[in-house]
CSV table of C-alpha atoms (C1' of nucleotides) in Angstrom, one decimal:
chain,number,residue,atom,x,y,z
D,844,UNK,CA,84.5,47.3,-4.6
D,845,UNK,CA,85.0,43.8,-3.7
D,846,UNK,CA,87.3,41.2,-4.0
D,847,UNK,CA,87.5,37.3,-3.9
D,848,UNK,CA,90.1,34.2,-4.8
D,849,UNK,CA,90.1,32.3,-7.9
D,850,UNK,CA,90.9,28.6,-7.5
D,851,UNK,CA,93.6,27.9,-9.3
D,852,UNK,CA,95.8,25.4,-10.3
D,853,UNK,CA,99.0,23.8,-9.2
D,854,UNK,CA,100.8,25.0,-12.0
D,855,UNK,CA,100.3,28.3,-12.8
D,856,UNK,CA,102.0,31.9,-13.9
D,857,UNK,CA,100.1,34.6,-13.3
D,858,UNK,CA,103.2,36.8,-14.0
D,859,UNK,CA,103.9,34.7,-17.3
D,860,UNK,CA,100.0,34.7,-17.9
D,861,UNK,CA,100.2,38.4,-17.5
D,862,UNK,CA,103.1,39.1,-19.7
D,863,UNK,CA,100.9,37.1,-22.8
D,864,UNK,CA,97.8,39.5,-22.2
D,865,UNK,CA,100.4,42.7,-22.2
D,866,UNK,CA,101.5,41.7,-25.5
D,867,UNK,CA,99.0,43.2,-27.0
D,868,UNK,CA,98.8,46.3,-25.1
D,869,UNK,CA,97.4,48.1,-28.0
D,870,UNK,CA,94.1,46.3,-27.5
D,871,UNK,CA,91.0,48.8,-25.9
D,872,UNK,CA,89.5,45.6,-24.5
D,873,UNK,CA,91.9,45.5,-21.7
D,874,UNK,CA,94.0,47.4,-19.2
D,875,UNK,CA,97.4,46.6,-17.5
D,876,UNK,CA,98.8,48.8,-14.7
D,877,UNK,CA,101.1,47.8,-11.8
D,878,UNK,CA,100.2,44.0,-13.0
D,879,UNK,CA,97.0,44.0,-12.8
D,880,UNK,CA,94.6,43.8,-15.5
D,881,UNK,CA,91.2,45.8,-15.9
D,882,UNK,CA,88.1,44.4,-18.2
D,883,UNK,CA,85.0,45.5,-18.5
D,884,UNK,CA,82.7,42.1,-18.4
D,885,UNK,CA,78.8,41.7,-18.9
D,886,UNK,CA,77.6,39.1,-16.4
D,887,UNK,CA,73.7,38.6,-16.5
D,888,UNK,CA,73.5,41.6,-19.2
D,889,UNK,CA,75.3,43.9,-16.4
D,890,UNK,CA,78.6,45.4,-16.9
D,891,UNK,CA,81.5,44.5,-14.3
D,892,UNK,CA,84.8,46.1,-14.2
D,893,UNK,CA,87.1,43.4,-13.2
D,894,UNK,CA,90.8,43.9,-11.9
D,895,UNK,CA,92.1,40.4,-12.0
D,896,UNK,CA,95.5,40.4,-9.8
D,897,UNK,CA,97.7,38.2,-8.1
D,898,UNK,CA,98.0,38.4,-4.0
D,899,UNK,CA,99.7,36.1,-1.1
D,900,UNK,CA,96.7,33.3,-1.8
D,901,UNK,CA,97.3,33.5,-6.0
D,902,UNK,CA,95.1,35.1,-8.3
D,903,UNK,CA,92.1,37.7,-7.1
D,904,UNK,CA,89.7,39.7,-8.8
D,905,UNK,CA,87.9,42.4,-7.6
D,906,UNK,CA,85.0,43.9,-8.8
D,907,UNK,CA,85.9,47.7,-8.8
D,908,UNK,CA,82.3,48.9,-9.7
D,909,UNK,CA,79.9,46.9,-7.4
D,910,UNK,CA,80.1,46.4,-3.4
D,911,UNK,CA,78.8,42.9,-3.2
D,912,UNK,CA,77.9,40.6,-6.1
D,913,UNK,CA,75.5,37.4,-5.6
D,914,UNK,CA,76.7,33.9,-5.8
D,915,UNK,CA,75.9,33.6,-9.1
D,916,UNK,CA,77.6,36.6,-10.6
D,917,UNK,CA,80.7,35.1,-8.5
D,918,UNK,CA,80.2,31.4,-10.5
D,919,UNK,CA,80.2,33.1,-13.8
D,920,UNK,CA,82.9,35.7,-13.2
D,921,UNK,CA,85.2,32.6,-11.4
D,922,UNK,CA,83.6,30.6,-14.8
D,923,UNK,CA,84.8,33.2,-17.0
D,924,UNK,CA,88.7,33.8,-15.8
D,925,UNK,CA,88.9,30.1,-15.8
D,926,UNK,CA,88.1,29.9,-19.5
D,927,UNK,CA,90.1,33.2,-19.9
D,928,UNK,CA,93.0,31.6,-18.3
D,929,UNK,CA,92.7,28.2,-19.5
D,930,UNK,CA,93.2,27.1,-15.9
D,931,UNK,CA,91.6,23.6,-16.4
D,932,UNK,CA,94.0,22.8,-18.4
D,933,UNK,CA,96.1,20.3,-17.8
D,934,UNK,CA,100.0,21.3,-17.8
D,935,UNK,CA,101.6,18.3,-15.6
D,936,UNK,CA,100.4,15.7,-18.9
D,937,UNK,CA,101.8,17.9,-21.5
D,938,UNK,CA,105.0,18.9,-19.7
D,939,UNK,CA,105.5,14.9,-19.2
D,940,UNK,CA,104.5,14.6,-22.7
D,941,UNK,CA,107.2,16.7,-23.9
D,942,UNK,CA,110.2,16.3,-21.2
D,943,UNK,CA,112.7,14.8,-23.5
D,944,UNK,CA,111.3,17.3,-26.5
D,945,UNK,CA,114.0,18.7,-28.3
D,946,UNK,CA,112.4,21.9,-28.6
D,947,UNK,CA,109.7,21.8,-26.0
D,948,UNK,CA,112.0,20.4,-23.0
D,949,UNK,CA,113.5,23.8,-22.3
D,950,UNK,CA,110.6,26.0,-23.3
D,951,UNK,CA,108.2,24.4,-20.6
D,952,UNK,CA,110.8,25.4,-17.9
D,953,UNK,CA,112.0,28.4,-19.0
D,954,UNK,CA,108.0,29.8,-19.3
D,955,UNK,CA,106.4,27.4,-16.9
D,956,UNK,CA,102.9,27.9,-15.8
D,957,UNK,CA,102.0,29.7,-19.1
D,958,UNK,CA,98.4,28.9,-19.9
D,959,UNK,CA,96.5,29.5,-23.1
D,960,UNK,CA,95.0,33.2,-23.0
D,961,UNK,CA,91.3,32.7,-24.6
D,962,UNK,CA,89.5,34.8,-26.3
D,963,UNK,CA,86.3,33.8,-24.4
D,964,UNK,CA,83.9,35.4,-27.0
D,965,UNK,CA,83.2,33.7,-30.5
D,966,UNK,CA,82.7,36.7,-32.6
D,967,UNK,CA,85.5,38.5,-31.4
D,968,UNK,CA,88.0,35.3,-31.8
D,969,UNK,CA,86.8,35.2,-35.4
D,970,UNK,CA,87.3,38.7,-35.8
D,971,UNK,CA,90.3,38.9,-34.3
D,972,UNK,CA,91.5,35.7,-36.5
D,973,UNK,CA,90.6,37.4,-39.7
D,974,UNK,CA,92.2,40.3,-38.8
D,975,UNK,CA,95.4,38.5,-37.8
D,976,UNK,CA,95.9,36.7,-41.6
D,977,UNK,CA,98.4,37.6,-43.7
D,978,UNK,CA,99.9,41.0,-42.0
D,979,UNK,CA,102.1,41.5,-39.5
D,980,UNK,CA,101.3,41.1,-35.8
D,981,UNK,CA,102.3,45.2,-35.1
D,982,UNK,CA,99.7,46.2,-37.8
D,983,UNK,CA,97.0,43.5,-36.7
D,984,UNK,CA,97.1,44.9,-33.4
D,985,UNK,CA,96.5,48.5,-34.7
D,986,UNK,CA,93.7,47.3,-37.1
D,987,UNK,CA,92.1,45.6,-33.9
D,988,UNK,CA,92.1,48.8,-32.1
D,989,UNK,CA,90.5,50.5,-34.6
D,990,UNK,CA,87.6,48.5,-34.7
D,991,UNK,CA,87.0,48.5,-30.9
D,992,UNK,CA,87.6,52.2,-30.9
D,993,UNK,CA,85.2,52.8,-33.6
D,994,UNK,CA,82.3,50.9,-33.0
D,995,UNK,CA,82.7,49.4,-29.3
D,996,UNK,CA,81.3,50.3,-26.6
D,997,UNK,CA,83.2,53.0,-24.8
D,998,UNK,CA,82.9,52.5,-21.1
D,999,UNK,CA,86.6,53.9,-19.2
D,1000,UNK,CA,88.5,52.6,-15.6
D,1001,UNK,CA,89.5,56.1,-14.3
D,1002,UNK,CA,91.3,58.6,-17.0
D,1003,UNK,CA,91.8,55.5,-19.7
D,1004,UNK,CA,89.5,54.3,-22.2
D,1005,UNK,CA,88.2,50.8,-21.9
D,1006,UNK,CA,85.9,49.5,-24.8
D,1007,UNK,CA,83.8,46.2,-24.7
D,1008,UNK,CA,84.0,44.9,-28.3
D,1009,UNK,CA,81.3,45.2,-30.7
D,1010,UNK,CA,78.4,43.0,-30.7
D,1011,UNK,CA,77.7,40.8,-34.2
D,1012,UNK,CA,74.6,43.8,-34.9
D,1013,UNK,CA,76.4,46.3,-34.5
D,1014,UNK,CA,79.3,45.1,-37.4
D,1015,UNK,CA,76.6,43.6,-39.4
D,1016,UNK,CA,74.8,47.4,-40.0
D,1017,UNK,CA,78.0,48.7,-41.5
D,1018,UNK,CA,79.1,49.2,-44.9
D,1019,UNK,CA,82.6,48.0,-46.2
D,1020,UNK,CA,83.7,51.6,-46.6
D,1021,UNK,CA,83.2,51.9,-43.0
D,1022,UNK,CA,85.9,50.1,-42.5
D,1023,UNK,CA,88.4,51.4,-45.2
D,1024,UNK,CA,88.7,54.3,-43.1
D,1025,UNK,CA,90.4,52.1,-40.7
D,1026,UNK,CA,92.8,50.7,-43.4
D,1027,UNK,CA,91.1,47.3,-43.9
D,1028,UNK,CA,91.2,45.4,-46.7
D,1029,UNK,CA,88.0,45.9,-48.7
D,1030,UNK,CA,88.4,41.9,-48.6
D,1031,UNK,CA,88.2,41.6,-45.1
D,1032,UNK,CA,85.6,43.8,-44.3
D,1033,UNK,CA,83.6,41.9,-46.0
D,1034,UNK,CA,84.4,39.1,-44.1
D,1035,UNK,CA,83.4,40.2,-41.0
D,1036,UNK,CA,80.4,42.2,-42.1
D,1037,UNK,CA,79.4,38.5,-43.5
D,1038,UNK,CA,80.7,37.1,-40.2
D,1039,UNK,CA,78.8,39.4,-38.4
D,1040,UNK,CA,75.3,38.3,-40.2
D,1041,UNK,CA,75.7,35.0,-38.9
D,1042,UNK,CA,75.6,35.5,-35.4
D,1043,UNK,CA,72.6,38.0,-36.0
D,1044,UNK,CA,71.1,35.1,-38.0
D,1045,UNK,CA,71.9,32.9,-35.2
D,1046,UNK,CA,73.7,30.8,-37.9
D,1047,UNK,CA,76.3,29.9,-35.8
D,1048,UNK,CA,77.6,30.2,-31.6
D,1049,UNK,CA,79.8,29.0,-29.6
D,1050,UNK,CA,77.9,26.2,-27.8
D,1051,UNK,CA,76.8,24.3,-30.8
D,1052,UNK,CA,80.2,24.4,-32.4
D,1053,UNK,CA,81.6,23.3,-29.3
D,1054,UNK,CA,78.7,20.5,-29.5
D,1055,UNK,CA,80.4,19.1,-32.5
D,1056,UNK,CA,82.8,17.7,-30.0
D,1057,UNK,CA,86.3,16.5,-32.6
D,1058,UNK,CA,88.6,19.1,-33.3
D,1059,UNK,CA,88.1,18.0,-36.8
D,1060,UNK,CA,84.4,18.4,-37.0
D,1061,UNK,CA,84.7,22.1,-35.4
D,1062,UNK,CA,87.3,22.8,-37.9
D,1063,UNK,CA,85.5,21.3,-41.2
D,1064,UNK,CA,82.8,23.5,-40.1
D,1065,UNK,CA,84.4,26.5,-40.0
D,1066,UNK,CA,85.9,26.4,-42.5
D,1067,UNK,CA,82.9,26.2,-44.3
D,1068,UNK,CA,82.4,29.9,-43.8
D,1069,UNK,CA,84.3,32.5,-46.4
D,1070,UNK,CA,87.2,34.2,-45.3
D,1071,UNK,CA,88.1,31.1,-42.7
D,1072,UNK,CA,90.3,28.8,-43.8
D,1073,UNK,CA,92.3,26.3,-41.9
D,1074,UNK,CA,94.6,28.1,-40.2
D,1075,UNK,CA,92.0,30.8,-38.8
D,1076,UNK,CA,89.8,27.8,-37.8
D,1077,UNK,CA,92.4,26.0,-35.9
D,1078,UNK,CA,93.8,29.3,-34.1
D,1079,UNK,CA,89.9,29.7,-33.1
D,1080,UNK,CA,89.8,26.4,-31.8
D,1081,UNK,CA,92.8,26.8,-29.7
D,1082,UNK,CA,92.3,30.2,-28.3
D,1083,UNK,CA,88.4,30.5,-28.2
D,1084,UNK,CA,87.2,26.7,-28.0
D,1085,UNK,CA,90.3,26.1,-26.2
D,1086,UNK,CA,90.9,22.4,-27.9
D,1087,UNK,CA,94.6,21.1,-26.7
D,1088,UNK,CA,95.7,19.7,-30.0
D,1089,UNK,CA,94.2,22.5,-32.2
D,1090,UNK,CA,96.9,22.9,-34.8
D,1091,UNK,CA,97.5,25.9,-36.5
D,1092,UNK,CA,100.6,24.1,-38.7
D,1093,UNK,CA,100.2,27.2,-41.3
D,1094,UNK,CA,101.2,29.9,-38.6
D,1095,UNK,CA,104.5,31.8,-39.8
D,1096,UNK,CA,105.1,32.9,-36.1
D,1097,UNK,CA,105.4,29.2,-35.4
D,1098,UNK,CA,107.8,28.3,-38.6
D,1099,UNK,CA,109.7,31.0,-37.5
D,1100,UNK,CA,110.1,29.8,-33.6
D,1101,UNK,CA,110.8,26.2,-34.8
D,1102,UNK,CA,113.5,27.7,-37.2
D,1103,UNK,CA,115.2,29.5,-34.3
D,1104,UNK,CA,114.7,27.1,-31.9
D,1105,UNK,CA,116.6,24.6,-34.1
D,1106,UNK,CA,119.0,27.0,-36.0
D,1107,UNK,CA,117.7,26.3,-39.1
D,1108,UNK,CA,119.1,27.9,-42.3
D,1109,UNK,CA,115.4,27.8,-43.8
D,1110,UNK,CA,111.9,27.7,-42.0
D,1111,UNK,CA,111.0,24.1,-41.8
D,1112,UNK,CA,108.5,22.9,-44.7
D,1113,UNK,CA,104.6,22.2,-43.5
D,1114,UNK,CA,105.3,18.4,-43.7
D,1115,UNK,CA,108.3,18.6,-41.4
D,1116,UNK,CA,106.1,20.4,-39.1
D,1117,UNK,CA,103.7,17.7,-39.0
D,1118,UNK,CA,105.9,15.3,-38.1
D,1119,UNK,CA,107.6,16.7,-35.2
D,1120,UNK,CA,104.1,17.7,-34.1
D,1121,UNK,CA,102.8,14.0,-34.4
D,1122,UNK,CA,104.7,13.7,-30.8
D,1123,UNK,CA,103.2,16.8,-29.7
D,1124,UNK,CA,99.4,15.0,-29.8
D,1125,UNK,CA,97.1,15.4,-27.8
D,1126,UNK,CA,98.9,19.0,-26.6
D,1127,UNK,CA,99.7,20.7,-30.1
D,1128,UNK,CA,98.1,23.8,-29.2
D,1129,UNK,CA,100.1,23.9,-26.1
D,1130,UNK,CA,103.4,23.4,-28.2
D,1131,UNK,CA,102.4,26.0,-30.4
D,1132,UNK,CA,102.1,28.4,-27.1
D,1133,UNK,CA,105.1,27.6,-25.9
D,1134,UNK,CA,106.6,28.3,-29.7
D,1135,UNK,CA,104.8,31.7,-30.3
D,1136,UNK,CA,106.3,32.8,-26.6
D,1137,UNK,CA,109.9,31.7,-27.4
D,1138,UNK,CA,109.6,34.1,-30.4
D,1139,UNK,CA,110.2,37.1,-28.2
D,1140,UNK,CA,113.6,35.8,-26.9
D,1141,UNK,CA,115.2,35.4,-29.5
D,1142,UNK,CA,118.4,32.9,-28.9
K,1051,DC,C1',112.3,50.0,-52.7
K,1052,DG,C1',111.8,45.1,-51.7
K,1053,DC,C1',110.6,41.5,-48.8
K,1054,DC,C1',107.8,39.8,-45.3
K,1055,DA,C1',103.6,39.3,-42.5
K,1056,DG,C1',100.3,34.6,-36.6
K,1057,DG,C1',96.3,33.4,-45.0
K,1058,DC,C1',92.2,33.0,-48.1
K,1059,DT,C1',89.9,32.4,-52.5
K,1060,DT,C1',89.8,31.1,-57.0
K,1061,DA,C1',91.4,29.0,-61.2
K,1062,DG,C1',93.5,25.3,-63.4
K,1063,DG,C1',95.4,20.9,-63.5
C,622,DC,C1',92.9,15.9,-54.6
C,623,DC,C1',97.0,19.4,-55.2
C,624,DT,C1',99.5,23.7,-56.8
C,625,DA,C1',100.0,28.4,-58.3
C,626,DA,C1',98.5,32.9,-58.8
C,627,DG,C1',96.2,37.0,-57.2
C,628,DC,C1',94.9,39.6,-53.6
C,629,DA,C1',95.2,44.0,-49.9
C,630,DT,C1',97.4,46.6,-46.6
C,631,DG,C1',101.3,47.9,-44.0
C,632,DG,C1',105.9,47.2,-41.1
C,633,DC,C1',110.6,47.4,-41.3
DNA sequence: CGCCAGGCTTAGG
DNA sequence: CCTAAGCATGGC
């Protein structure tokens, strides 16, 4: 094994970072025990198990199944937890931005250091998005699981399963009642079979969409592909692109934290939304973050 | 059983 | 351009 520090910012949670990635516990990609979190990466085609942890100097990682690494390995592993962690981002403008916000004000304190979680890899943040539409976050989880379980790759840290998630040629050889089995929608399956084609087709990847450069550029092109539609495209942009003002205004999680937040009889209407967002620019996504984590205490 | 869920596509104005 | 219906699969 061996270990080394990842910069990181000022402000930073690794415990309320943590606590995000535990959420969805049921996800084979990943591993928490005693706060610490277990990932199997590939790094120059090689797979690394990483343990990403927090010690007296902030956040480590170790690399459990190699003795020494090479400077390189180190920039891209360092490269990678930053874009996992979002830990470029930058927290003191939005927090200033929203210090007098009548919902944000208290969320920022009361889950300070929070950074987006990313979903580093395109095809799995598009996956993962059509997965998520329409169905509850419980059962989105489960169908999630499924797929990694199924078709992944199966490596393990110790007596637990650990899966990398399927590569784009992989998905795009199976048939749509492959994935009925796992209770997908026949409608979604096709999806990410289609999905899947395109990356095989080198149709689309992360480093031209990023190219595009405006959120709104990124999103009119996804949503040129079936099965993505604004919401998904926006949710990619935040988690996977990690744009700060991606907006996914269509997200019921986030009607429903607004409603709470304000005690509201109803959930607030899309156009209401908007324009308490519009004070929320250029740091919408990080409002919605902050929204989605005040769902899970409840006032 | 009924309503809801971190929506999308298609048809019809 | 906008709205409504249909869809598919469970969780609670």
């Amino acid at each position: 094994m061996m270990t080394f520090q990842i910069p990181q910012p000022d402000i930073f949670s690794f415990k309320e970072c943590l606590w995000y990635i535990d959420r969805s516990f049921l996800d084979a990609t990943h591993f928490i025990e005693n706060e610490s979190v277990y990932k199997w990466l590939t790094v120059n085609d090689e797979e690394l198990l990483i343990r990403l942890h927090e010690n007296e100097d902030g956040a480590a990682l170790d690399v459990l199944n190699r003795d020494s690494i090479s400077n390189d390995e180190q920039s891209l592993l360092t490269g990678y937890i930053s874009d996992w962690l979002d830990l470029e981002g930058d927290l003191a403008s939005f927090y200033k931005l929203v210090e007098k916000d009548r919902l944000l004000a208290k969320l920022v304190k009361q889950y300070r250091g929070l950074r987006i979680i990313g979903i580093p890899d395109l095809f799995e943040a598009l996956c993962w998005s059509i997965i998520g539409q329409q169905v509850n976050l419980t059962f989105a989880f489960k169908l999630k699981s499924a797929l990694v379980e199924s078709f992944g790759k199966k490596l393990a840290y110790e007596e637990h399963p650990l899966y990398i998630f399927p590569k784009p040629a992989q998905i795009a050889s199976l048939e749509i009642d492959d994935f009925t089995g796992l209770q997908f929608s026949r409608r979604k399956a096709e999806y990410i079979i289609d999905l899947a084609n395109m990356f095989v087709e080198n149709a689309i990847d992360k480093a031209s969409l990023k190219a595009l450069g405006s959120l709104e550029e990124i999103v009119a092109r996804l949503v040129e592909i079936r099965g993505i539609g604004k919401w998904t495209a926006n949710y990619v942009a935040m988690r996977c692109l990690k744009m700060k003002d991606a907006f996914p205004i269509e997200d019921v999680g986030l009607h429903n934290a607004i409603k709470n937040q304000l005690d509201m009889y109803e959930k607030p209407s899309i156009a209401e939304i908007a324009e308490m967002a519009d004070s929320w620019k250029p740091f919408r996504a990080y409002a919605t973050l902050y929204l989605w984590r005040s769902l899970a205490d409840k006032k």
